[in-house]
Short mmCIF file of C-alpha atoms in Angstrom, two decimals:
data_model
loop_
_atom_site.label_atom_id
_atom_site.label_comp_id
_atom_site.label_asym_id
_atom_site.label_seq_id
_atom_site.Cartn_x
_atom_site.Cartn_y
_atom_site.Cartn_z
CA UNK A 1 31.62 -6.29 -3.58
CA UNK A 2 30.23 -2.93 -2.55
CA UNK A 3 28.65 -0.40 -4.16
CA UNK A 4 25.32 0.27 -5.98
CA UNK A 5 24.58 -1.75 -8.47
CA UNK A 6 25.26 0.04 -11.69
CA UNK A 7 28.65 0.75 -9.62
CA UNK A 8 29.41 -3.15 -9.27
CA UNK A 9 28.19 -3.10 -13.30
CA UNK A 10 30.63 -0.74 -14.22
CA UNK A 11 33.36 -2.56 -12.36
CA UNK A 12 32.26 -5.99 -13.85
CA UNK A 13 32.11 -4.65 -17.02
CA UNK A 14 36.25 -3.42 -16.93
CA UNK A 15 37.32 -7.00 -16.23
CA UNK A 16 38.52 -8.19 -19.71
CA UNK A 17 40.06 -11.46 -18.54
CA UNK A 18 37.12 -12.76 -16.32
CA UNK A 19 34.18 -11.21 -18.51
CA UNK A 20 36.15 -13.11 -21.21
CA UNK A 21 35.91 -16.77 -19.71
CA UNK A 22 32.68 -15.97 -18.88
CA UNK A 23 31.40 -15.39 -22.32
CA UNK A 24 33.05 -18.31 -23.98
CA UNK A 25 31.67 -20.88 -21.39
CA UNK A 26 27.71 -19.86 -20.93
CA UNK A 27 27.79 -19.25 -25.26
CA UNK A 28 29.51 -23.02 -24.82
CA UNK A 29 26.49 -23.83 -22.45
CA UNK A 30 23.82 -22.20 -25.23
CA UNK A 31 24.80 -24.25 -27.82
CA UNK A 32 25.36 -27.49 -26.20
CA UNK A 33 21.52 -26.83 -24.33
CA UNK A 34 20.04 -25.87 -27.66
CA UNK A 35 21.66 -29.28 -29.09
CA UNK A 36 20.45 -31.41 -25.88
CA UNK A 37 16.98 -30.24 -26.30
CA UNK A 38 16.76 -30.75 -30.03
CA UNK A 39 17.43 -34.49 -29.17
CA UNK A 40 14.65 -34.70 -26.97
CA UNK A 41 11.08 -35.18 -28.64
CA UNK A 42 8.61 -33.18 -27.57
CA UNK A 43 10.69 -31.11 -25.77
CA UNK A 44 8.29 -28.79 -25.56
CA UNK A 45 5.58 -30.65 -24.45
CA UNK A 46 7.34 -31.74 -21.48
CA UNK A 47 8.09 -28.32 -20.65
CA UNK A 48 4.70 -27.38 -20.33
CA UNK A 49 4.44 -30.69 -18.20
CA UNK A 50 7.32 -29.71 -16.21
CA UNK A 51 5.60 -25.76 -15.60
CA UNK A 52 2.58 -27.82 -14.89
CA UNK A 53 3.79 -30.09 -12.20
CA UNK A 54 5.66 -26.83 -10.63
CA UNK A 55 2.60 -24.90 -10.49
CA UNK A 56 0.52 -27.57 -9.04
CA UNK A 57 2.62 -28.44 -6.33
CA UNK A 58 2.79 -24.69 -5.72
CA UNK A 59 -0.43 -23.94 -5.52
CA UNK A 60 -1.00 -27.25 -2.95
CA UNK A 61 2.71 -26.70 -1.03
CA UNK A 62 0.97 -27.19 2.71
CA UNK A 63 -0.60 -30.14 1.32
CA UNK A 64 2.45 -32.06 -0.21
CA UNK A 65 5.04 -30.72 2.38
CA UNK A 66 3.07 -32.32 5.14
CA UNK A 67 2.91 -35.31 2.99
CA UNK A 68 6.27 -35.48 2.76
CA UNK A 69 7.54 -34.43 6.30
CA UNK A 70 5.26 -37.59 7.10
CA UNK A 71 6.70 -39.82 4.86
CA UNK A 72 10.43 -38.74 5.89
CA UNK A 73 9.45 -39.56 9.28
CA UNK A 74 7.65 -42.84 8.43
CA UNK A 75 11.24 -44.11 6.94
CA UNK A 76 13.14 -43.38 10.26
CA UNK A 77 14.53 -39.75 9.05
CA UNK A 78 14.26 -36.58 11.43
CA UNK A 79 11.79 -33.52 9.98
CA UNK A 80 12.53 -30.05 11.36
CA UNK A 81 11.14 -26.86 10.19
CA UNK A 82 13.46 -23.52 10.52
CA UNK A 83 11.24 -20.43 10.07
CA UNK A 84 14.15 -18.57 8.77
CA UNK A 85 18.24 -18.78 8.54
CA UNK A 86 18.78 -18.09 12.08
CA UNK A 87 16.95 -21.12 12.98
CA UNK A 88 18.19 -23.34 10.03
CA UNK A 89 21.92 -22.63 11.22
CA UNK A 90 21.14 -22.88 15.00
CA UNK A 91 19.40 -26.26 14.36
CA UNK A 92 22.25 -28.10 12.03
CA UNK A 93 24.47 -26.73 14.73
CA UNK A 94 22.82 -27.77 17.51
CA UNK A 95 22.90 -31.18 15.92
CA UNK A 96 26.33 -31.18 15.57
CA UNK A 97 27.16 -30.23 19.48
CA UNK A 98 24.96 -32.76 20.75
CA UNK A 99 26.52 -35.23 19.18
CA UNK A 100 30.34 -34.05 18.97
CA UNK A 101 30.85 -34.04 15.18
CA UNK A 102 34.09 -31.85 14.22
CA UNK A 103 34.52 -32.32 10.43
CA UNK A 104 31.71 -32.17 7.84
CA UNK A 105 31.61 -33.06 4.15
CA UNK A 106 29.33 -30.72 2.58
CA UNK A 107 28.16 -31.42 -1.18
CA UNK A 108 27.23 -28.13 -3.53
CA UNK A 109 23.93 -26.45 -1.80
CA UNK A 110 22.59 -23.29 -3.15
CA UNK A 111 20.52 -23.10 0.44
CA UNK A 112 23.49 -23.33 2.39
CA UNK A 113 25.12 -20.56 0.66
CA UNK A 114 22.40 -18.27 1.26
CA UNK A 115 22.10 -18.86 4.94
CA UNK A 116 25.90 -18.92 5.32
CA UNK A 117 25.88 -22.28 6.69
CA UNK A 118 29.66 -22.56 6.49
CA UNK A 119 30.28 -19.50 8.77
CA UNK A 120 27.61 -20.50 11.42
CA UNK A 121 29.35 -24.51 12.03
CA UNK A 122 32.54 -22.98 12.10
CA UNK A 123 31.70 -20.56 14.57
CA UNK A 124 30.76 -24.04 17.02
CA UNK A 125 34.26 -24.96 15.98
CA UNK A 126 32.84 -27.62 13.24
CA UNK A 127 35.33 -27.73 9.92
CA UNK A 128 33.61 -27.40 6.83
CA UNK A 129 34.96 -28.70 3.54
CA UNK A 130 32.74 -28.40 0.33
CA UNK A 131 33.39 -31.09 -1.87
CA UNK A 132 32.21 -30.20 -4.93
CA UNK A 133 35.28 -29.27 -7.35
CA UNK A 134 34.13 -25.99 -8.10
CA UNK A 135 32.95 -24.93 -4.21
CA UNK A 136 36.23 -26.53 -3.30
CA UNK A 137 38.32 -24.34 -5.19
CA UNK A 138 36.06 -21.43 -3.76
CA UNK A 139 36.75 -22.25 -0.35
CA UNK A 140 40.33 -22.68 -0.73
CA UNK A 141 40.52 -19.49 -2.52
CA UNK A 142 38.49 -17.78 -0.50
CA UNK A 143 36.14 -16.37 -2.94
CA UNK A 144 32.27 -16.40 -3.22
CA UNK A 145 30.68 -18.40 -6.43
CA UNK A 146 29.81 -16.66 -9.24
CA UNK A 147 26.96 -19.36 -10.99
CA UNK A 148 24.33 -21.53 -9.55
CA UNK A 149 25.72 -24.63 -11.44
CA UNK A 150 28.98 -23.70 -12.27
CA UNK A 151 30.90 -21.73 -9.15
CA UNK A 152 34.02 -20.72 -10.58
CA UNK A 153 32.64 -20.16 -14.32
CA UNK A 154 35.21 -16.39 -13.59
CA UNK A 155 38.12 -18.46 -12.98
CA UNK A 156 40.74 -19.85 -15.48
CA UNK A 157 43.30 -23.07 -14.77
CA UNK A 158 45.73 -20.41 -13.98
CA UNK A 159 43.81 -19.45 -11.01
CA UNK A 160 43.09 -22.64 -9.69
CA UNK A 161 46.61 -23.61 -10.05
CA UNK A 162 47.83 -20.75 -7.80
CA UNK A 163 45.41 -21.87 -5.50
CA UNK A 164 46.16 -25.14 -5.64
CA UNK A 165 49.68 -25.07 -4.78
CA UNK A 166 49.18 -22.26 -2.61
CA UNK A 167 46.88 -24.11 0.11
CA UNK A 168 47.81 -27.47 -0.42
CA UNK A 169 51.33 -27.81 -1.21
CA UNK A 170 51.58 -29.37 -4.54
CA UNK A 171 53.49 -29.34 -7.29
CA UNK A 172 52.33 -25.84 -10.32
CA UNK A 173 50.01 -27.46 -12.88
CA UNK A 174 47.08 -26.32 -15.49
CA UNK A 175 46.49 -29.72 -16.32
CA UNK A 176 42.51 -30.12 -15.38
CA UNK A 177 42.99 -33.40 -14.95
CA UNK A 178 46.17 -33.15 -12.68
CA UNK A 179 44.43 -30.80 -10.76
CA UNK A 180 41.04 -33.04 -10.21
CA UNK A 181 43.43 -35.78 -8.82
CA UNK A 182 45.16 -33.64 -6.77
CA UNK A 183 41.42 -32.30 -5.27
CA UNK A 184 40.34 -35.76 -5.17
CA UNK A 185 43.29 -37.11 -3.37
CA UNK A 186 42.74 -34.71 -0.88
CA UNK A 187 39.13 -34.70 0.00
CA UNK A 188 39.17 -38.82 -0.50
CA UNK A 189 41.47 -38.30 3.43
CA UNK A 190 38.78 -35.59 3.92
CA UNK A 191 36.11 -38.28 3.34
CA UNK A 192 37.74 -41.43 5.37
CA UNK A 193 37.76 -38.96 8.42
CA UNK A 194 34.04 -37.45 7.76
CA UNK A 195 31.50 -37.62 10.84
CA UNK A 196 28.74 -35.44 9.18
CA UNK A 197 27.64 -35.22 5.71
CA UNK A 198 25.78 -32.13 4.97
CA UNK A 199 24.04 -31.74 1.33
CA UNK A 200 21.15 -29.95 -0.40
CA UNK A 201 18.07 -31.24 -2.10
CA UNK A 202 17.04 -31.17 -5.95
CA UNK A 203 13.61 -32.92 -5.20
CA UNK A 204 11.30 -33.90 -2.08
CA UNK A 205 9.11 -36.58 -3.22
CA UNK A 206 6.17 -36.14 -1.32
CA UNK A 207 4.36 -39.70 -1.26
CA UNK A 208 7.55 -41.43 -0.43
CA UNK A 209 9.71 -38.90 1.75
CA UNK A 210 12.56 -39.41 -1.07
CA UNK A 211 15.50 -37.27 -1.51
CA UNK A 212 16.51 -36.65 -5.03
CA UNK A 213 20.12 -35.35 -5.29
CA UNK A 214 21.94 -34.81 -8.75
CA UNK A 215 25.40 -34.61 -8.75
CA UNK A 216 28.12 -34.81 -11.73
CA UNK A 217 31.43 -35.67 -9.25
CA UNK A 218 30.35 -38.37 -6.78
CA UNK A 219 30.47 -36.55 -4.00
CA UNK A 220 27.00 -36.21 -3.27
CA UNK A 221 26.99 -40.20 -2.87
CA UNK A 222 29.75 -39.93 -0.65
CA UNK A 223 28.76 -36.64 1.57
CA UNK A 224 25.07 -39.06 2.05
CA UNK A 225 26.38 -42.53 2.86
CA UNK A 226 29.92 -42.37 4.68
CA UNK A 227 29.51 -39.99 7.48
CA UNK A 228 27.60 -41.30 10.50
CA UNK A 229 24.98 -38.33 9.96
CA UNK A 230 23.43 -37.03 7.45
CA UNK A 231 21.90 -33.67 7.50
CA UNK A 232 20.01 -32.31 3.95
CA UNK A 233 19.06 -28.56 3.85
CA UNK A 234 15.78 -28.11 1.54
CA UNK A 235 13.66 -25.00 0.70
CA UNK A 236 9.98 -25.68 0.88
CA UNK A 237 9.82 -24.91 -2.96
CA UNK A 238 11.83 -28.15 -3.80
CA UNK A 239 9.11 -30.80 -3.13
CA UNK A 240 7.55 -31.90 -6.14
CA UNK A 241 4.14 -35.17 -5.40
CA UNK A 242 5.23 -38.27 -7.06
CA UNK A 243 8.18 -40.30 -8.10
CA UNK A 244 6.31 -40.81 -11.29
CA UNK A 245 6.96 -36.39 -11.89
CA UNK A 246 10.68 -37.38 -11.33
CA UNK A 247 11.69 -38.39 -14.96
CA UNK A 248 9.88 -35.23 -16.14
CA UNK A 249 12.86 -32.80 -14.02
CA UNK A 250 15.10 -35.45 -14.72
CA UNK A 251 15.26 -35.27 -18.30
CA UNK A 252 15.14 -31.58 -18.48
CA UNK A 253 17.14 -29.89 -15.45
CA UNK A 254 20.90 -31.83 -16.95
CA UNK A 255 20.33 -30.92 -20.47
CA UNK A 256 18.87 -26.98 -19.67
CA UNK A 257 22.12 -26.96 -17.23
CA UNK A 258 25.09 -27.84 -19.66
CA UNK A 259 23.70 -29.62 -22.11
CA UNK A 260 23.96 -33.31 -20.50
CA UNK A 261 21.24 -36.10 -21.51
CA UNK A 262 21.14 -37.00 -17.94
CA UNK A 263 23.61 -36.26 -14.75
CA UNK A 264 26.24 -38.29 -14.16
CA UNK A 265 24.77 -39.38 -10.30
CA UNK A 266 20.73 -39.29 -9.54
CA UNK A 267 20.82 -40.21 -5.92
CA UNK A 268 17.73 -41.23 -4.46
CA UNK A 269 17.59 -41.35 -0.42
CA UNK A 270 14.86 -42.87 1.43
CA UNK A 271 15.97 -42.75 5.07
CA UNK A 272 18.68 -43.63 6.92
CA UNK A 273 20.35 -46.68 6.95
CA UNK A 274 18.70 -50.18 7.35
CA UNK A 275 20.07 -52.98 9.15
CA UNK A 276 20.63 -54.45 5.56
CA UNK A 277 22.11 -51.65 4.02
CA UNK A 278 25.92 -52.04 3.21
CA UNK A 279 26.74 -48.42 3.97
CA UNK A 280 24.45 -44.96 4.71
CA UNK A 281 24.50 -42.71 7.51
CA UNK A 282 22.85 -43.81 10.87
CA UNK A 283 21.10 -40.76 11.42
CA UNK A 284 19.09 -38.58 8.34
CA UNK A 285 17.56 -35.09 9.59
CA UNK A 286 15.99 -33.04 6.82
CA UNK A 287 15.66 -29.39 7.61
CA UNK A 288 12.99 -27.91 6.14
CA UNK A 289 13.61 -24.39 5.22
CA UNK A 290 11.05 -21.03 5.03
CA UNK A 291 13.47 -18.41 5.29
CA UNK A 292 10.78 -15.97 3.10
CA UNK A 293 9.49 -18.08 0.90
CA UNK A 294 6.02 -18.04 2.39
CA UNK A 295 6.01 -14.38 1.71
CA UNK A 296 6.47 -14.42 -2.07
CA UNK A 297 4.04 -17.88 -1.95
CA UNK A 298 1.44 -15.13 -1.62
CA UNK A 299 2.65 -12.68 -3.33
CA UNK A 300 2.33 -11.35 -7.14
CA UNK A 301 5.57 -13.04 -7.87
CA UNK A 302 5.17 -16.74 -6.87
CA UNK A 303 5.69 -18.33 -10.17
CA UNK A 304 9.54 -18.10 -8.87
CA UNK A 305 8.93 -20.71 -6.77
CA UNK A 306 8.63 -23.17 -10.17
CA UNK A 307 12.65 -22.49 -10.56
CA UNK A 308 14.46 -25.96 -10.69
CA UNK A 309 18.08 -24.28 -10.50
CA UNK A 310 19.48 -25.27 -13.64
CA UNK A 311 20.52 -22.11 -14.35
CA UNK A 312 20.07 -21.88 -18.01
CA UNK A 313 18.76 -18.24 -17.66
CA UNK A 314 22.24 -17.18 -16.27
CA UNK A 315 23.85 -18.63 -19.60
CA UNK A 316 21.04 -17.10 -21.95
CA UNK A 317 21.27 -13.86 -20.41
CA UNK A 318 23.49 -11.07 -22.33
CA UNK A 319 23.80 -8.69 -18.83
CA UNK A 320 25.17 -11.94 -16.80
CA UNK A 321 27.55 -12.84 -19.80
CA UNK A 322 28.86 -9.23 -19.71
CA UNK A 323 28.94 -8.38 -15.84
CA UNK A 324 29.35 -12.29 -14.45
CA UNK A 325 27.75 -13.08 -11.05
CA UNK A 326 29.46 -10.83 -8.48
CA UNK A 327 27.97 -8.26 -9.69
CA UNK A 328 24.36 -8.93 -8.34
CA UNK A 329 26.14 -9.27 -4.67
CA UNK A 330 23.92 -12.32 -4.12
CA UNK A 331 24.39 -16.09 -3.73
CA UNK A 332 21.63 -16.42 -6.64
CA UNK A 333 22.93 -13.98 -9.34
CA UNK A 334 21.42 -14.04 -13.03
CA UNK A 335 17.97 -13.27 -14.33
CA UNK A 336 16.09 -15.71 -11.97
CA UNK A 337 18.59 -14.47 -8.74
CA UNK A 338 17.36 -10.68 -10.15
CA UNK A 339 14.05 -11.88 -8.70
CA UNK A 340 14.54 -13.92 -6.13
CA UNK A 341 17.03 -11.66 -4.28
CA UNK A 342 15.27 -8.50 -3.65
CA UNK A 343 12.50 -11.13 -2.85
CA UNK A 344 14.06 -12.97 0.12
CA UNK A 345 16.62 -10.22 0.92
CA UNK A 346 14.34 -6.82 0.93
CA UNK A 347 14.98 -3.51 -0.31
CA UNK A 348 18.49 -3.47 -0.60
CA UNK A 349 18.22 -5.28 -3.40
CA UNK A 350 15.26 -3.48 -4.97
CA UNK A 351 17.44 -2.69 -7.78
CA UNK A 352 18.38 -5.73 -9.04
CA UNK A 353 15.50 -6.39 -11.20
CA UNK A 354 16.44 -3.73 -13.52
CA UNK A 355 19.97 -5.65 -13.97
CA UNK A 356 18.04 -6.91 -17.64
CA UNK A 357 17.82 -5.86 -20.99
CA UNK A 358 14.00 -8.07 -20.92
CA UNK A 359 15.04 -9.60 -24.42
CA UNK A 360 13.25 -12.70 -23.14
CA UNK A 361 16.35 -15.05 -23.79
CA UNK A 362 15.54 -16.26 -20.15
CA UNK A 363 12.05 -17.01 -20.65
CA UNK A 364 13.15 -18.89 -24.00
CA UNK A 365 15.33 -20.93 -22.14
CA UNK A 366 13.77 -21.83 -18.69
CA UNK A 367 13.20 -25.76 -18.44
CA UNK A 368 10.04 -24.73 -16.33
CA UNK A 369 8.85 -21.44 -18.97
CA UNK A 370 8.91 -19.61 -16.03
CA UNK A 371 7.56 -15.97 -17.40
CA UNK A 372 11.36 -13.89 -16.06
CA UNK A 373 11.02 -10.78 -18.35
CA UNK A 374 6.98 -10.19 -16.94
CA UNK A 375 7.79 -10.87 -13.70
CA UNK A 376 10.85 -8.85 -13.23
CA UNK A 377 8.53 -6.22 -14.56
CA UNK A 378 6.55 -6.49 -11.97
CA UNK A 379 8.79 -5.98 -9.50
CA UNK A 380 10.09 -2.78 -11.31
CA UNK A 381 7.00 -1.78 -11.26
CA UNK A 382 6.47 -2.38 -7.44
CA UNK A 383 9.75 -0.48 -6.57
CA UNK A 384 10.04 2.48 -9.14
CA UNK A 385 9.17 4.54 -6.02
CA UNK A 386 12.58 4.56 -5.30
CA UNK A 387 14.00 5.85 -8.45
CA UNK A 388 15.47 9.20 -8.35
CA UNK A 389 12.60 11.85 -9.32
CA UNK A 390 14.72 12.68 -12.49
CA UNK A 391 14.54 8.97 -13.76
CA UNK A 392 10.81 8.97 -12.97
CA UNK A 393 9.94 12.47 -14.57
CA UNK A 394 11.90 10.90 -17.61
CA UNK A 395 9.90 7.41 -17.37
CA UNK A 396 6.20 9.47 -17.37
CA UNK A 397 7.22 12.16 -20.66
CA UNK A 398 8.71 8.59 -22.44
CA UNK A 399 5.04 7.20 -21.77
CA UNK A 400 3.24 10.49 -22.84
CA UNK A 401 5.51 9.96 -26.34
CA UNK A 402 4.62 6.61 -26.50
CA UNK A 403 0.94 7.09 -26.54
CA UNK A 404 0.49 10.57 -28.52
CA UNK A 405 1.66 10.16 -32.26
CA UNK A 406 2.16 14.00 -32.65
CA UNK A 407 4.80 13.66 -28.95
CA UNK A 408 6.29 10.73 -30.69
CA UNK A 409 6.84 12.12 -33.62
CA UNK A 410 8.48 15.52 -32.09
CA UNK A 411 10.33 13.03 -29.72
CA UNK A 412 11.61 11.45 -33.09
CA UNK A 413 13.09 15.02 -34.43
CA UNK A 414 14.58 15.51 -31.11
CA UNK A 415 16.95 12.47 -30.67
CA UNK A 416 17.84 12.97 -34.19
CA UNK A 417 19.50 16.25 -33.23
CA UNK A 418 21.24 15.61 -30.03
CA UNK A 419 21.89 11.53 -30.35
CA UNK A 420 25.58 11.55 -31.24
CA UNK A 421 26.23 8.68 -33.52
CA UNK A 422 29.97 7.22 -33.84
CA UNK A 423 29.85 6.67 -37.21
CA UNK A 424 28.96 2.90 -36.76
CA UNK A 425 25.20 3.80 -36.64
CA UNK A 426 25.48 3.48 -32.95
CA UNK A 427 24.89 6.27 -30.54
CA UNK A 428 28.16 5.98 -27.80
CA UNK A 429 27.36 9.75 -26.51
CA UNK A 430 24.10 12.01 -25.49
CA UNK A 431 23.92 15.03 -23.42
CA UNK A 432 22.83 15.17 -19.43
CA UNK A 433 20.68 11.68 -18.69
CA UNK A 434 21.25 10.37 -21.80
CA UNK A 435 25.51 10.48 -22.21
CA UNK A 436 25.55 8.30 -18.43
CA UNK A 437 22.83 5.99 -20.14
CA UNK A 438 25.18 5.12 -23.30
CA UNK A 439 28.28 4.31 -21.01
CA UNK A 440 26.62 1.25 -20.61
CA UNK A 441 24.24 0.34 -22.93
CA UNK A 442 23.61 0.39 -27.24
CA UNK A 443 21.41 2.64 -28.60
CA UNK A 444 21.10 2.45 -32.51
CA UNK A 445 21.06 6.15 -33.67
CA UNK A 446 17.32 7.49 -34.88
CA UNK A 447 16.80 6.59 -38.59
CA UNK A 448 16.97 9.51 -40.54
CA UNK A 449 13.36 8.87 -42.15
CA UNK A 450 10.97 7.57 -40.19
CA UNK A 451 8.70 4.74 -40.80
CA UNK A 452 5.20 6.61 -41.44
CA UNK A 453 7.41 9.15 -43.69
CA UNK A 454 8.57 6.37 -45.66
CA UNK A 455 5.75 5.18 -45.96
CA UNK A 456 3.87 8.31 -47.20
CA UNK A 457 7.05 8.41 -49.87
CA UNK A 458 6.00 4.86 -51.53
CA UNK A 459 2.38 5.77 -51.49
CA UNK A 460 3.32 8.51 -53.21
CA UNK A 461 5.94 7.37 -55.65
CA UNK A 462 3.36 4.66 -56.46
CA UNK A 463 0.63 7.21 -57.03
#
C-alpha cells in the first residue's frame, strides 16, 4: 500500500467489510485474554516477573547470547551471526546451494517476513511453502499479513474459499473445517517431499542452547524434525537465561495472544539429531540476527526489545481495530510495530508513532508491561522536526494554553464558537486545521460552562 500514512488511514478506514472482521475478532481476543488472565493467580505478579526477566536479559544481551551461541554449538548445532538482512538471506541461501535443497517448509516467522526471506530463496530457485494455515492462505493469495499472531485476521471464509479453489483445484467450500483438510492434505505431500525446514524462534535458552518454538497447528514439529536441515532465524532480542524463566513466558504469551491457557505445541530443540533420536533433522544452523537491533539496544527506546510477540497490543488498540494492519505498511503493524518500525526501518516510517490515540489500552495489556504510550512519545518527540511548520506552530500555542489559565480560558471561549457540534454532542466539522482533524478523529464539543465557572456557581449558590 502506498501513500502517507494518514492516506493509507483514510483508505483503511472506508473498508466496511474488512474493518468489520477485524473488530469482531481482536474485541473476541479482549475478552477471551481478560478471561485467561483472571484464571491465572497472581497474574500480575508474574508480569512484573516476566518485565523483569526481559529487562535483565536486556541489559546483559552480549553476555547471554554468547552463552547461548556456545551452548548451540556444544549440542552439535551451527551458530552464525548476520549483521543485517542482506547477510541473514545470503547465509540461509548459501546453505541451501551448497547442499542442493529445492523445497523448504517454512513454519510462521515474524523475522523472516521482515527480511523477505521468501523472495531471497526463491530468487536461488528454492520453493518456499509457509505452513502455517494463516501464512498459507497468504501465500496462495498473494497478500501480505495483516497481525503478528493472526495473518489473515482481514479475511473472511469467503476469501479463503476463492483462494482455495482458485490455486489448488478443489471443490467451493466455507466450511473451516473442510478447508483445514483440504490445506492439510496438501502441505502433508508438501511435507513427505521437504529437504529444508526453515522456522523462527520464541525463546533462546541461554545455559542450554534450547530452542523454544510455540505453535497451535503442528507444523512447527514437522518444519523441525522431517526435513534433513533445519535452519531457525532468531533476533538477538529472543534469548531469555534459563529454562527455569521458561514457564514464566509460557504461561503468559498463549493467554495475552488469544486467550489460550497454554499453546497447543511447546517445542523444545536442543540440537540436531542424535544417533538415538527416532526422527530430527541432521543438520541445525541457527542464524543469529542484528539487523538494527543493536542500534535501539542503546538507544532511548530499548525497553522494545522486552516484546514477546503476542500481540495483545494489536487487539487492545482502538486505531488497529479501525484501520487493520496494512495500514502501517510494515510486517510488524499495531502499537508495538508503531515503534519498532520507524526503529529498524528509518525515517520513512517516522510517522508511524503518531498512528495512536495513547489511551494506554496497550500498556494495560502487554504480558511484559512494556511502557507503549511513553515510549511512542518519545519517539514523537524525537521526530516532530518533521512535522509541517503549521502543525508545529499549532503544537507550541496548544502548550502556551495549556500552561497559562487566562490562554486556556480564552482558548475555551474560542472552540466554543467555531467547534461545530452535530447535534450528538460531538464535533464532526471545524474550520482550516481543525475540519481535516475531525475527518478522522472524535472530538466532544466544549461544554458550555466550564469547570472553574461551575464551580464559582455552587460556591455561590451555597453562600
Amino acid at each position: 500500500m502506498s501513500g502517507g500514512l494518514q492516506d493509507r488511514m483514510a483508505a483503511a478506514t472506508r473498508d466496511k467489510r474488512v474493518i468489520g472482521a477485524i473488530r469482531l475478532a481482536t474485541w473476541r481476543k479482549v475478552e477471551k485474554r481478560e478471561t485467561a488472565l483472571a484464571s491465572l493467580p497472581h497474574a500480575d505478579d508474574l508480569r512484573a516477573r516476566a518485565a523483569q526477566i526481559r529487562r535483565h536479559t536486556i541489559e546483559h544481551l552480549p553476555r547471554y547470547l554468547g552463552q547461548f551461541a556456545e551452548r548451540v554449538a556444544a549440542a552439535g548445532g551451527h551458530v552464525h551471526f548476520a549483521a543485517n538482512a542482506a547477510v541473514a538471506c545470503q547465509i540461509i541461501t548459501k546453505l541451501a546451494a551448497a547442499r542442493t535443497l529445492r523445497l523448504a517448509v517454512k513454519s510462521k516467522s515474524m523475522t523472516s517476513e521482515e527480511i523477505h526471506l521468501n523472495a531471497a530463496l526463491e530468487a536461488q530457485g528454492v520453493q518456499v511453502v509457509e505452513t502455517d494455515l494463516g501464512e498459507f492462505i497468504v501465500q496462495i493469495d498473494r497478500d501480505r499479513p495483516s497481525h503478528i499472531i493472526t495473518p489473515i485476521i482481514h479475511k473472511d471464509r469467503k476469501q479463503v474459499a476463492e483462494a482455495m479453489v482458485r490455486e489448488l483445484g478443489c471443490e467451493y467450500s466455507e466450511d473451516p473445517q473442510v478447508l483445514s483438510m483440504i490445506a492439510r492434505h496438501h502441505l502433508r505431500d508438501i511435507f513427505r517431499r521437504c529437504d529444508l525446514g526453515i522456522s523462527g524462534v520464541n525463546f533462546g535458552i541461554a545455559e542450554s542452547g534450547t530452542l523454544c518454538l510455540i505453535t497451535n497447528e503442528g507444523n512447527g514439529r514437522l518444519t523441525t524434525t522431517r526435513p534433513r536441515v533445519h535452519v531457525a532465524l532468531m533476533g538477538i532480542e529472543k534469548v531469555i537465561p534459563r529454562l527455569t524463566d521458561l514457564p514464566v513466558f509460557l504461561k503468559l504469551i498463549s493467554r495475552a495472544s488469544g486467550g489460550q491457557a497454554m499453546s497447543v505445541y511447546t517445542t523444545l530443540i536442543t540440537g540436531p539429531r542424535k544417533p538415538s533420536d527416532r526422527d530430527g533433522p541432521e543438520e541445525l544452523h541457527v542464524v543469529i540476527m542484528d539487523n538494527g537491533r543493536s542500534g535501539i539496544l542503546n538507544g532511548p527506546a530499548a525497553e522494545v526489545l522486552n516484546c514477546i510477540r503476542c500481540g495483545a497490543c494489536l487487539n487492545a488498540c482502538p486505531v488497529y481495530r479501525n484501520t487493520g494492519g496494512h495500514a502501517y505498511d510494515s510486517v510488524y503493524p499495531g502499537p508495538i510495530g508503531a515503534l519498532i518500525t520507524p526503529l529498524l526501518f528509518g525515517p520513512a516510517h517516522a510517522e508511524l508513532p503518531r498512528a495512536s490515540s495513547l489511551c494506554g489500552a496497550c500498556k494495560v495489556a502487554c504480558p511484559v508491561n512494556i511502557d507503549i504510550p511513553a515510549l511512542l512519545v518519545r519517539l514523537r518527540h524525537l521526530s516532530r522536526g518533521q512535522q509541517p511548520w503549521s502543525k508545529r506552530l499549532l503544537m507550541q500555542l496548544w502548550s502556551r494554553a495549556m500552561s497559562s489559565p487566562t490562554l486556556y480560558r480564552w482558548g475555551q471561549y474560542l472552540l466554543r464558537g467555531i467547534v461545530a457540534d452535530d447535534g450528538t454532542g460531538w464535533a464532526t466539522r471545524g474550520p482550516g486545521p481543525l475540519g481535516a482533524w475531525t475527518t478522522q478523529r472524535d472530538l466532544l464539543r466544549p461544554a458550555a460552562r466550564s469547570f472553574r465557572e461551575r464551580w464559582r456557581e455552587e460556591l455561590r449558590d451555597d453562600a
